């Protein structure tokens, strides 16, 4: 990985694991907003990634590693982005590497769909930095964006009320309707800009730390205003949770 140059004008540094539809669209918006990016994905751009504008990749990136394809796309869009790329899946990073990336980031975006790895990230990063977890369900008719903030919100496991990885609903299969994807990606970007904003600055107040689950209802029953409904949901920290429970903060960070 090449070192990311620090720019005083930058809005902040964001690490993105998984550059699929939501990851690539979020990354593009963040680049436009002058964030420094660290992106990781071991997959290559496929035909299905390019179909119907689901991802932000340009057609000419077919077959390229997604990390390289994203860098190429952003440069072609004329964005002077500071970006460091890893051609690796999240499971190919060591625990120490993931914690280190979290520690140097203002926020981490977990935009991939392997349930066990999402819970691994939750365990590794909950104490380290804010993490944003987008997801879709019911064929992308609804989506969610869960944010964890160290010691403030519930962790991912408690937010979703799950005990094991097989209970976790995640992005899975690329959904077909680009506006649904972009809506989740736009929400991710708003949350990240809120997380990175300096205290006291004028900022988007979409996220309420007490209600860290944003539920997006994309198109339930016809009318436009109902189809764009947003629900903010709260989640309690389970006192017995090994990640965010009463033991939080007592373990020495490795
Ligand atoms: Zn928890």
PDB file of C-alpha atoms and ligand atoms in Angstrom:
ATOM      1  CA  UNK A   1       0.000   0.000   0.000  1.00  0.00           C
ATOM      2  CA  UNK A   2       1.218   3.459  -0.790  1.00  0.00           C
ATOM      3  CA  UNK A   3       1.268   5.998   2.004  1.00  0.00           C
ATOM      4  CA  UNK A   4      -1.586   8.441   2.084  1.00  0.00           C
ATOM      5  CA  UNK A   5      -0.401  12.009   1.866  1.00  0.00           C
ATOM      6  CA  UNK A   6      -1.841  14.236   4.549  1.00  0.00           C
ATOM      7  CA  UNK A   7      -3.598  17.283   3.252  1.00  0.00           C
ATOM      8  CA  UNK A   8      -4.596  20.064   5.631  1.00  0.00           C
ATOM      9  CA  UNK A   9      -7.605  20.779   3.399  1.00  0.00           C
ATOM     10  CA  UNK A  10      -8.951  17.258   3.726  1.00  0.00           C
ATOM     11  CA  UNK A  11     -12.249  16.607   5.505  1.00  0.00           C
ATOM     12  CA  UNK A  12     -10.937  13.479   7.168  1.00  0.00           C
ATOM     13  CA  UNK A  13      -9.740   9.960   6.470  1.00  0.00           C
ATOM     14  CA  UNK A  14     -12.087   7.052   5.811  1.00  0.00           C
ATOM     15  CA  UNK A  15     -11.215   3.377   5.393  1.00  0.00           C
ATOM     16  CA  UNK A  16     -13.608   1.364   3.217  1.00  0.00           C
ATOM     17  CA  UNK A  17     -13.703  -2.427   3.330  1.00  0.00           C
ATOM     18  CA  UNK A  18     -15.642  -3.714   0.313  1.00  0.00           C
ATOM     19  CA  UNK A  19     -16.063  -1.705  -2.880  1.00  0.00           C
ATOM     20  CA  UNK A  20     -19.289  -3.040  -4.365  1.00  0.00           C
ATOM     21  CA  UNK A  21     -22.315  -0.973  -5.236  1.00  0.00           C
ATOM     22  CA  UNK A  22     -22.640   0.930  -1.950  1.00  0.00           C
ATOM     23  CA  UNK A  23     -18.890   1.088  -1.330  1.00  0.00           C
ATOM     24  CA  UNK A  24     -18.012   2.506  -4.755  1.00  0.00           C
ATOM     25  CA  UNK A  25     -20.856   5.050  -4.757  1.00  0.00           C
ATOM     26  CA  UNK A  26     -20.001   6.174  -1.216  1.00  0.00           C
ATOM     27  CA  UNK A  27     -16.302   6.421  -2.079  1.00  0.00           C
ATOM     28  CA  UNK A  28     -17.040   8.602  -5.098  1.00  0.00           C
ATOM     29  CA  UNK A  29     -19.118  11.037  -3.042  1.00  0.00           C
ATOM     30  CA  UNK A  30     -16.496  11.135  -0.290  1.00  0.00           C
ATOM     31  CA  UNK A  31     -13.790  11.851  -2.877  1.00  0.00           C
ATOM     32  CA  UNK A  32     -15.888  14.693  -4.264  1.00  0.00           C
ATOM     33  CA  UNK A  33     -16.094  16.043  -0.711  1.00  0.00           C
ATOM     34  CA  UNK A  34     -12.303  15.916  -0.328  1.00  0.00           C
ATOM     35  CA  UNK A  35     -11.945  12.991   2.063  1.00  0.00           C
ATOM     36  CA  UNK A  36      -8.780  10.901   2.071  1.00  0.00           C
ATOM     37  CA  UNK A  37      -9.612   7.287   1.302  1.00  0.00           C
ATOM     38  CA  UNK A  38      -8.124   3.911   2.122  1.00  0.00           C
ATOM     39  CA  UNK A  39      -9.978   1.238   0.144  1.00  0.00           C
ATOM     40  CA  UNK A  40      -9.737  -2.549   0.324  1.00  0.00           C
ATOM     41  CA  UNK A  41     -11.287  -5.185  -1.923  1.00  0.00           C
ATOM     42  CA  UNK A  42      -9.779  -8.346  -3.412  1.00  0.00           C
ATOM     43  CA  UNK A  43     -12.409  -8.781  -6.146  1.00  0.00           C
ATOM     44  CA  UNK A  44     -12.328  -7.681  -9.747  1.00  0.00           C
ATOM     45  CA  UNK A  45     -14.973  -5.624 -11.549  1.00  0.00           C
ATOM     46  CA  UNK A  46     -17.477  -7.958 -13.248  1.00  0.00           C
ATOM     47  CA  UNK A  47     -20.190  -7.424 -15.864  1.00  0.00           C
ATOM     48  CA  UNK A  48     -22.846  -7.495 -13.139  1.00  0.00           C
ATOM     49  CA  UNK A  49     -21.065  -4.710 -11.248  1.00  0.00           C
ATOM     50  CA  UNK A  50     -21.355  -2.500 -14.319  1.00  0.00           C
ATOM     51  CA  UNK A  51     -24.964  -3.362 -15.229  1.00  0.00           C
ATOM     52  CA  UNK A  52     -27.482  -0.575 -14.903  1.00  0.00           C
ATOM     53  CA  UNK A  53     -25.192   1.828 -13.124  1.00  0.00           C
ATOM     54  CA  UNK A  54     -25.242  -0.171  -9.886  1.00  0.00           C
ATOM     55  CA  UNK A  55     -21.669   0.687  -9.054  1.00  0.00           C
ATOM     56  CA  UNK A  56     -19.663   3.826  -9.685  1.00  0.00           C
ATOM     57  CA  UNK A  57     -17.062   2.042 -11.854  1.00  0.00           C
ATOM     58  CA  UNK A  58     -16.541   3.203 -15.433  1.00  0.00           C
ATOM     59  CA  UNK A  59     -17.140   0.502 -18.130  1.00  0.00           C
ATOM     60  CA  UNK A  60     -13.449   0.468 -19.081  1.00  0.00           C
ATOM     61  CA  UNK A  61     -12.560  -0.921 -15.641  1.00  0.00           C
ATOM     62  CA  UNK A  62     -14.090  -4.344 -16.423  1.00  0.00           C
ATOM     63  CA  UNK A  63     -11.694  -7.016 -15.151  1.00  0.00           C
ATOM     64  CA  UNK A  64      -9.608  -4.628 -13.055  1.00  0.00           C
ATOM     65  CA  UNK A  65      -9.233  -5.068  -9.308  1.00  0.00           C
ATOM     66  CA  UNK A  66     -12.010  -3.004  -7.738  1.00  0.00           C
ATOM     67  CA  UNK A  67      -9.531  -1.030  -5.637  1.00  0.00           C
ATOM     68  CA  UNK A  68      -7.592  -0.044  -8.757  1.00  0.00           C
ATOM     69  CA  UNK A  69     -10.801   0.466 -10.746  1.00  0.00           C
ATOM     70  CA  UNK A  70     -12.059   2.906  -8.136  1.00  0.00           C
ATOM     71  CA  UNK A  71      -8.811   4.887  -8.185  1.00  0.00           C
ATOM     72  CA  UNK A  72      -8.926   4.925 -12.010  1.00  0.00           C
ATOM     73  CA  UNK A  73     -12.571   6.048 -12.024  1.00  0.00           C
ATOM     74  CA  UNK A  74     -12.000   8.863  -9.538  1.00  0.00           C
ATOM     75  CA  UNK A  75      -9.013  10.150 -11.510  1.00  0.00           C
ATOM     76  CA  UNK A  76     -10.999  10.017 -14.758  1.00  0.00           C
ATOM     77  CA  UNK A  77     -13.723  12.051 -13.048  1.00  0.00           C
ATOM     78  CA  UNK A  78     -11.073  14.702 -12.476  1.00  0.00           C
ATOM     79  CA  UNK A  79     -10.991  14.291  -8.700  1.00  0.00           C
ATOM     80  CA  UNK A  80      -7.680  15.048  -6.998  1.00  0.00           C
ATOM     81  CA  UNK A  81      -8.254  12.336  -4.460  1.00  0.00           C
ATOM     82  CA  UNK A  82      -5.785  11.040  -1.910  1.00  0.00           C
ATOM     83  CA  UNK A  83      -6.338   7.316  -2.032  1.00  0.00           C
ATOM     84  CA  UNK A  84      -4.460   4.234  -0.864  1.00  0.00           C
ATOM     85  CA  UNK A  85      -5.569   0.866  -2.204  1.00  0.00           C
ATOM     86  CA  UNK A  86      -5.419  -2.734  -1.021  1.00  0.00           C
ATOM     87  CA  UNK A  87      -6.253  -5.596  -3.395  1.00  0.00           C
ATOM     88  CA  UNK A  88      -7.347  -7.752  -0.476  1.00  0.00           C
ATOM     89  CA  UNK A  89     -10.584  -8.949   1.111  1.00  0.00           C
ATOM     90  CA  UNK A  90     -11.222  -8.086   4.748  1.00  0.00           C
ATOM     91  CA  UNK A  91     -10.555 -11.697   5.815  1.00  0.00           C
ATOM     92  CA  UNK A  92      -7.015 -11.369   4.448  1.00  0.00           C
ATOM     93  CA  UNK A  93      -6.181  -8.602   6.934  1.00  0.00           C
ATOM     94  CA  UNK A  94      -4.796  -9.522  10.348  1.00  0.00           C
ATOM     95  CA  UNK A  95      -6.557  -8.298  13.487  1.00  0.00           C
ATOM     96  CA  UNK A  96      -3.658  -5.942  14.089  1.00  0.00           C
ATOM     97  CA  UNK A  97      -3.851  -4.501  10.571  1.00  0.00           C
ATOM     98  CA  UNK A  98      -7.574  -3.844  10.922  1.00  0.00           C
ATOM     99  CA  UNK A  99      -7.126  -2.118  14.293  1.00  0.00           C
ATOM    100  CA  UNK A 100      -4.283  -0.062  12.858  1.00  0.00           C
ATOM    101  CA  UNK A 101      -6.380   1.072   9.887  1.00  0.00           C
ATOM    102  CA  UNK A 102      -9.214   1.937  12.267  1.00  0.00           C
ATOM    103  CA  UNK A 103      -6.901   3.925  14.531  1.00  0.00           C
ATOM    104  CA  UNK A 104      -5.732   6.130  11.651  1.00  0.00           C
ATOM    105  CA  UNK A 105      -9.267   6.694  10.305  1.00  0.00           C
ATOM    106  CA  UNK A 106     -11.991   9.108  11.347  1.00  0.00           C
ATOM    107  CA  UNK A 107     -14.495   6.437  10.322  1.00  0.00           C
ATOM    108  CA  UNK A 108     -14.552   2.955   8.790  1.00  0.00           C
ATOM    109  CA  UNK A 109     -17.166   1.876   6.241  1.00  0.00           C
ATOM    110  CA  UNK A 110     -17.924  -1.858   6.252  1.00  0.00           C
ATOM    111  CA  UNK A 111     -19.652  -2.274   2.885  1.00  0.00           C
ATOM    112  CA  UNK A 112     -19.352  -6.015   2.319  1.00  0.00           C
ATOM    113  CA  UNK A 113     -21.663  -8.908   3.037  1.00  0.00           C
ATOM    114  CA  UNK A 114     -19.761 -11.656   4.884  1.00  0.00           C
ATOM    115  CA  UNK A 115     -21.609 -11.898   8.198  1.00  0.00           C
ATOM    116  CA  UNK A 116     -18.745 -13.445  10.144  1.00  0.00           C
ATOM    117  CA  UNK A 117     -16.348 -10.741   8.979  1.00  0.00           C
ATOM    118  CA  UNK A 118     -18.831  -8.003   9.884  1.00  0.00           C
ATOM    119  CA  UNK A 119     -18.973  -9.350  13.430  1.00  0.00           C
ATOM    120  CA  UNK A 120     -15.182  -9.686  13.463  1.00  0.00           C
ATOM    121  CA  UNK A 121     -14.872  -6.006  12.503  1.00  0.00           C
ATOM    122  CA  UNK A 122     -17.395  -5.137  15.218  1.00  0.00           C
ATOM    123  CA  UNK A 123     -15.250  -6.924  17.804  1.00  0.00           C
ATOM    124  CA  UNK A 124     -12.003  -5.386  16.568  1.00  0.00           C
ATOM    125  CA  UNK A 125     -13.086  -1.813  15.883  1.00  0.00           C
ATOM    126  CA  UNK A 126     -15.955  -0.966  18.249  1.00  0.00           C
ATOM    127  CA  UNK A 127     -13.487   0.453  20.782  1.00  0.00           C
ATOM    128  CA  UNK A 128     -11.231   2.025  18.172  1.00  0.00           C
ATOM    129  CA  UNK A 129     -13.267   4.303  15.895  1.00  0.00           C
ATOM    130  CA  UNK A 130     -16.763   4.919  14.501  1.00  0.00           C
ATOM    131  CA  UNK A 131     -17.879   2.220  12.048  1.00  0.00           C
ATOM    132  CA  UNK A 132     -20.712   2.453   9.528  1.00  0.00           C
ATOM    133  CA  UNK A 133     -22.503  -0.743   8.417  1.00  0.00           C
ATOM    134  CA  UNK A 134     -24.917  -0.457   5.459  1.00  0.00           C
ATOM    135  CA  UNK A 135     -27.291  -3.278   4.565  1.00  0.00           C
ATOM    136  CA  UNK A 136     -30.258  -4.236   2.396  1.00  0.00           C
ATOM    137  CA  UNK A 137     -33.136  -6.591   2.983  1.00  0.00           C
ATOM    138  CA  UNK A 138     -36.295  -7.802   1.270  1.00  0.00           C
ATOM    139  CA  UNK A 139     -34.765  -7.457  -2.184  1.00  0.00           C
ATOM    140  CA  UNK A 140     -33.518  -3.952  -1.404  1.00  0.00           C
ATOM    141  CA  UNK A 141     -37.041  -2.674  -0.814  1.00  0.00           C
ATOM    142  CA  UNK A 142     -35.680  -1.617   2.547  1.00  0.00           C
ATOM    143  CA  UNK A 143     -32.205  -0.843   3.712  1.00  0.00           C
ATOM    144  CA  UNK A 144     -30.410   0.236   6.834  1.00  0.00           C
ATOM    145  CA  UNK A 145     -27.317   2.083   7.950  1.00  0.00           C
ATOM    146  CA  UNK A 146     -26.065   1.178  11.408  1.00  0.00           C
ATOM    147  CA  UNK A 147     -23.403   3.324  13.038  1.00  0.00           C
ATOM    148  CA  UNK A 148     -21.335   2.354  16.050  1.00  0.00           C
ATOM    149  CA  UNK A 149     -19.477   4.972  18.079  1.00  0.00           C
ATOM    150  CA  UNK A 150     -17.058   3.831  20.821  1.00  0.00           C
ATOM    151  CA  UNK A 151     -18.739   3.906  24.216  1.00  0.00           C
ATOM    152  CA  UNK A 152     -21.704   5.902  22.874  1.00  0.00           C
ATOM    153  CA  UNK A 153     -23.870   3.608  20.778  1.00  0.00           C
ATOM    154  CA  UNK A 154     -24.573  -0.098  20.997  1.00  0.00           C
ATOM    155  CA  UNK A 155     -22.214  -2.303  18.997  1.00  0.00           C
ATOM    156  CA  UNK A 156     -23.322  -3.963  15.732  1.00  0.00           C
ATOM    157  CA  UNK A 157     -24.281  -7.190  17.480  1.00  0.00           C
ATOM    158  CA  UNK A 158     -26.486  -5.422  20.026  1.00  0.00           C
ATOM    159  CA  UNK A 159     -27.896  -3.013  17.418  1.00  0.00           C
ATOM    160  CA  UNK A 160     -29.138  -5.925  15.342  1.00  0.00           C
ATOM    161  CA  UNK A 161     -30.167  -8.014  18.324  1.00  0.00           C
ATOM    162  CA  UNK A 162     -28.288 -11.049  17.098  1.00  0.00           C
ATOM    163  CA  UNK A 163     -26.215 -13.722  18.737  1.00  0.00           C
ATOM    164  CA  UNK A 164     -24.514 -15.335  15.772  1.00  0.00           C
ATOM    165  CA  UNK A 165     -23.412 -14.528  12.237  1.00  0.00           C
ATOM    166  CA  UNK A 166     -26.157 -16.564  10.548  1.00  0.00           C
ATOM    167  CA  UNK A 167     -28.786 -14.248  12.052  1.00  0.00           C
ATOM    168  CA  UNK A 168     -27.245 -11.209  10.408  1.00  0.00           C
ATOM    169  CA  UNK A 169     -28.994  -9.667   7.404  1.00  0.00           C
ATOM    170  CA  UNK A 170     -26.443  -8.087   5.129  1.00  0.00           C
ATOM    171  CA  UNK A 171     -26.005  -6.591   1.703  1.00  0.00           C
ATOM    172  CA  UNK A 172     -26.003  -9.902  -0.180  1.00  0.00           C
ATOM    173  CA  UNK A 173     -26.708 -10.073  -3.918  1.00  0.00           C
ATOM    174  CA  UNK A 174     -26.418  -6.755  -5.652  1.00  0.00           C
ATOM    175  CA  UNK A 175     -29.895  -5.249  -5.737  1.00  0.00           C
ATOM    176  CA  UNK A 176     -31.201  -4.116  -9.106  1.00  0.00           C
ATOM    177  CA  UNK A 177     -32.591  -0.639  -8.605  1.00  0.00           C
ATOM    178  CA  UNK A 178     -29.799   1.972  -8.676  1.00  0.00           C
ATOM    179  CA  UNK A 179     -31.749   4.680  -6.771  1.00  0.00           C
ATOM    180  CA  UNK A 180     -32.139   2.277  -3.828  1.00  0.00           C
ATOM    181  CA  UNK A 181     -28.409   1.656  -3.798  1.00  0.00           C
ATOM    182  CA  UNK A 182     -27.571   5.326  -4.077  1.00  0.00           C
ATOM    183  CA  UNK A 183     -30.014   6.186  -1.314  1.00  0.00           C
ATOM    184  CA  UNK A 184     -28.189   3.897   1.074  1.00  0.00           C
ATOM    185  CA  UNK A 185     -24.824   5.207  -0.179  1.00  0.00           C
ATOM    186  CA  UNK A 186     -25.972   8.825   0.248  1.00  0.00           C
ATOM    187  CA  UNK A 187     -27.047   8.048   3.803  1.00  0.00           C
ATOM    188  CA  UNK A 188     -23.659   6.472   4.488  1.00  0.00           C
ATOM    189  CA  UNK A 189     -21.925   9.627   3.238  1.00  0.00           C
ATOM    190  CA  UNK A 190     -24.115  11.895   5.374  1.00  0.00           C
ATOM    191  CA  UNK A 191     -23.374   9.824   8.457  1.00  0.00           C
ATOM    192  CA  UNK A 192     -19.638   9.849   7.751  1.00  0.00           C
ATOM    193  CA  UNK A 193     -19.622  13.609   7.200  1.00  0.00           C
ATOM    194  CA  UNK A 194     -21.418  13.958  10.539  1.00  0.00           C
ATOM    195  CA  UNK A 195     -18.898  11.680  12.239  1.00  0.00           C
ATOM    196  CA  UNK A 196     -15.942  13.592  10.783  1.00  0.00           C
ATOM    197  CA  UNK A 197     -17.269  17.096  11.350  1.00  0.00           C
ATOM    198  CA  UNK A 198     -15.481  19.143  13.954  1.00  0.00           C
ATOM    199  CA  UNK A 199     -17.484  19.849  17.067  1.00  0.00           C
ATOM    200  CA  UNK A 200     -19.508  23.000  16.818  1.00  0.00           C
ATOM    201  CA  UNK A 201     -19.336  23.237  13.068  1.00  0.00           C
ATOM    202  CA  UNK A 202     -22.401  23.539  10.897  1.00  0.00           C
ATOM    203  CA  UNK A 203     -23.160  19.965   9.967  1.00  0.00           C
ATOM    204  CA  UNK A 204     -25.765  17.514   8.849  1.00  0.00           C
ATOM    205  CA  UNK A 205     -27.711  16.309  11.868  1.00  0.00           C
ATOM    206  CA  UNK A 206     -29.068  13.159  10.292  1.00  0.00           C
ATOM    207  CA  UNK A 207     -27.528  10.940  12.910  1.00  0.00           C
ATOM    208  CA  UNK A 208     -28.723  10.953  16.472  1.00  0.00           C
ATOM    209  CA  UNK A 209     -26.231   8.953  18.566  1.00  0.00           C
ATOM    210  CA  UNK A 210     -29.084   7.672  20.723  1.00  0.00           C
ATOM    211  CA  UNK A 211     -30.768   6.264  17.614  1.00  0.00           C
ATOM    212  CA  UNK A 212     -27.942   4.760  15.648  1.00  0.00           C
ATOM    213  CA  UNK A 213     -30.003   2.614  13.282  1.00  0.00           C
ATOM    214  CA  UNK A 214     -31.280   4.424  10.189  1.00  0.00           C
ATOM    215  CA  UNK A 215     -33.964   2.355   8.484  1.00  0.00           C
ATOM    216  CA  UNK A 216     -34.743   3.338   4.886  1.00  0.00           C
ATOM    217  CA  UNK A 217     -38.052   2.300   3.384  1.00  0.00           C
ATOM    218  CA  UNK A 218     -37.484   2.556  -0.340  1.00  0.00           C
ATOM    219  CA  UNK A 219     -40.786   1.834  -2.076  1.00  0.00           C
ATOM    220  CA  UNK A 220     -43.430   0.140  -0.005  1.00  0.00           C
ATOM    221  CA  UNK A 221     -46.793   1.244  -1.320  1.00  0.00           C
ATOM    222  CA  UNK A 222     -46.891   3.793  -4.048  1.00  0.00           C
ATOM    223  CA  UNK A 223     -46.802   7.384  -2.962  1.00  0.00           C
ATOM    224  CA  UNK A 224     -43.516   9.214  -3.171  1.00  0.00           C
ATOM    225  CA  UNK A 225     -43.453  10.648   0.328  1.00  0.00           C
ATOM    226  CA  UNK A 226     -44.154   7.265   1.890  1.00  0.00           C
ATOM    227  CA  UNK A 227     -41.612   5.625  -0.375  1.00  0.00           C
ATOM    228  CA  UNK A 228     -38.915   7.939   0.948  1.00  0.00           C
ATOM    229  CA  UNK A 229     -39.614   7.349   4.611  1.00  0.00           C
ATOM    230  CA  UNK A 230     -36.745   7.185   7.090  1.00  0.00           C
ATOM    231  CA  UNK A 231     -36.988   5.727  10.584  1.00  0.00           C
ATOM    232  CA  UNK A 232     -34.392   6.273  13.282  1.00  0.00           C
ATOM    233  CA  UNK A 233     -34.286   3.362  15.703  1.00  0.00           C
ATOM    234  CA  UNK A 234     -32.510   2.998  19.011  1.00  0.00           C
ATOM    235  CA  UNK A 235     -30.649   0.011  20.372  1.00  0.00           C
ATOM    236  CA  UNK A 236     -29.531  -0.714  23.921  1.00  0.00           C
ATOM    237  CA  UNK A 237     -26.094  -1.971  24.854  1.00  0.00           C
ATOM    238  CA  UNK A 238     -26.520  -5.423  26.315  1.00  0.00           C
ATOM    239  CA  UNK A 239     -24.672  -5.354  29.647  1.00  0.00           C
ATOM    240  CA  UNK A 240     -23.473  -8.896  29.002  1.00  0.00           C
ATOM    241  CA  UNK A 241     -22.116  -8.072  25.527  1.00  0.00           C
ATOM    242  CA  UNK A 242     -18.419  -8.879  25.200  1.00  0.00           C
ATOM    243  CA  UNK A 243     -17.972  -5.940  22.821  1.00  0.00           C
ATOM    244  CA  UNK A 244     -19.983  -2.994  24.209  1.00  0.00           C
ATOM    245  CA  UNK A 245     -21.264  -4.310  27.564  1.00  0.00           C
ATOM    246  CA  UNK A 246     -20.155  -3.519  31.086  1.00  0.00           C
ATOM    247  CA  UNK A 247     -16.660  -4.753  30.311  1.00  0.00           C
ATOM    248  CA  UNK A 248     -16.229  -2.024  27.685  1.00  0.00           C
ATOM    249  CA  UNK A 249     -13.093   0.009  28.216  1.00  0.00           C
ATOM    250  CA  UNK A 250     -11.638  -2.382  30.785  1.00  0.00           C
ATOM    251  CA  UNK A 251      -9.647  -4.392  28.295  1.00  0.00           C
ATOM    252  CA  UNK A 252      -6.280  -3.126  27.226  1.00  0.00           C
ATOM    253  CA  UNK A 253      -6.225  -2.281  23.553  1.00  0.00           C
ATOM    254  CA  UNK A 254      -3.845  -4.470  21.714  1.00  0.00           C
TER     255      UNK A 254
HETATM  256 ZN1  LIG B   1     -22.776  -5.089  22.095  1.00  0.00          ZN
END
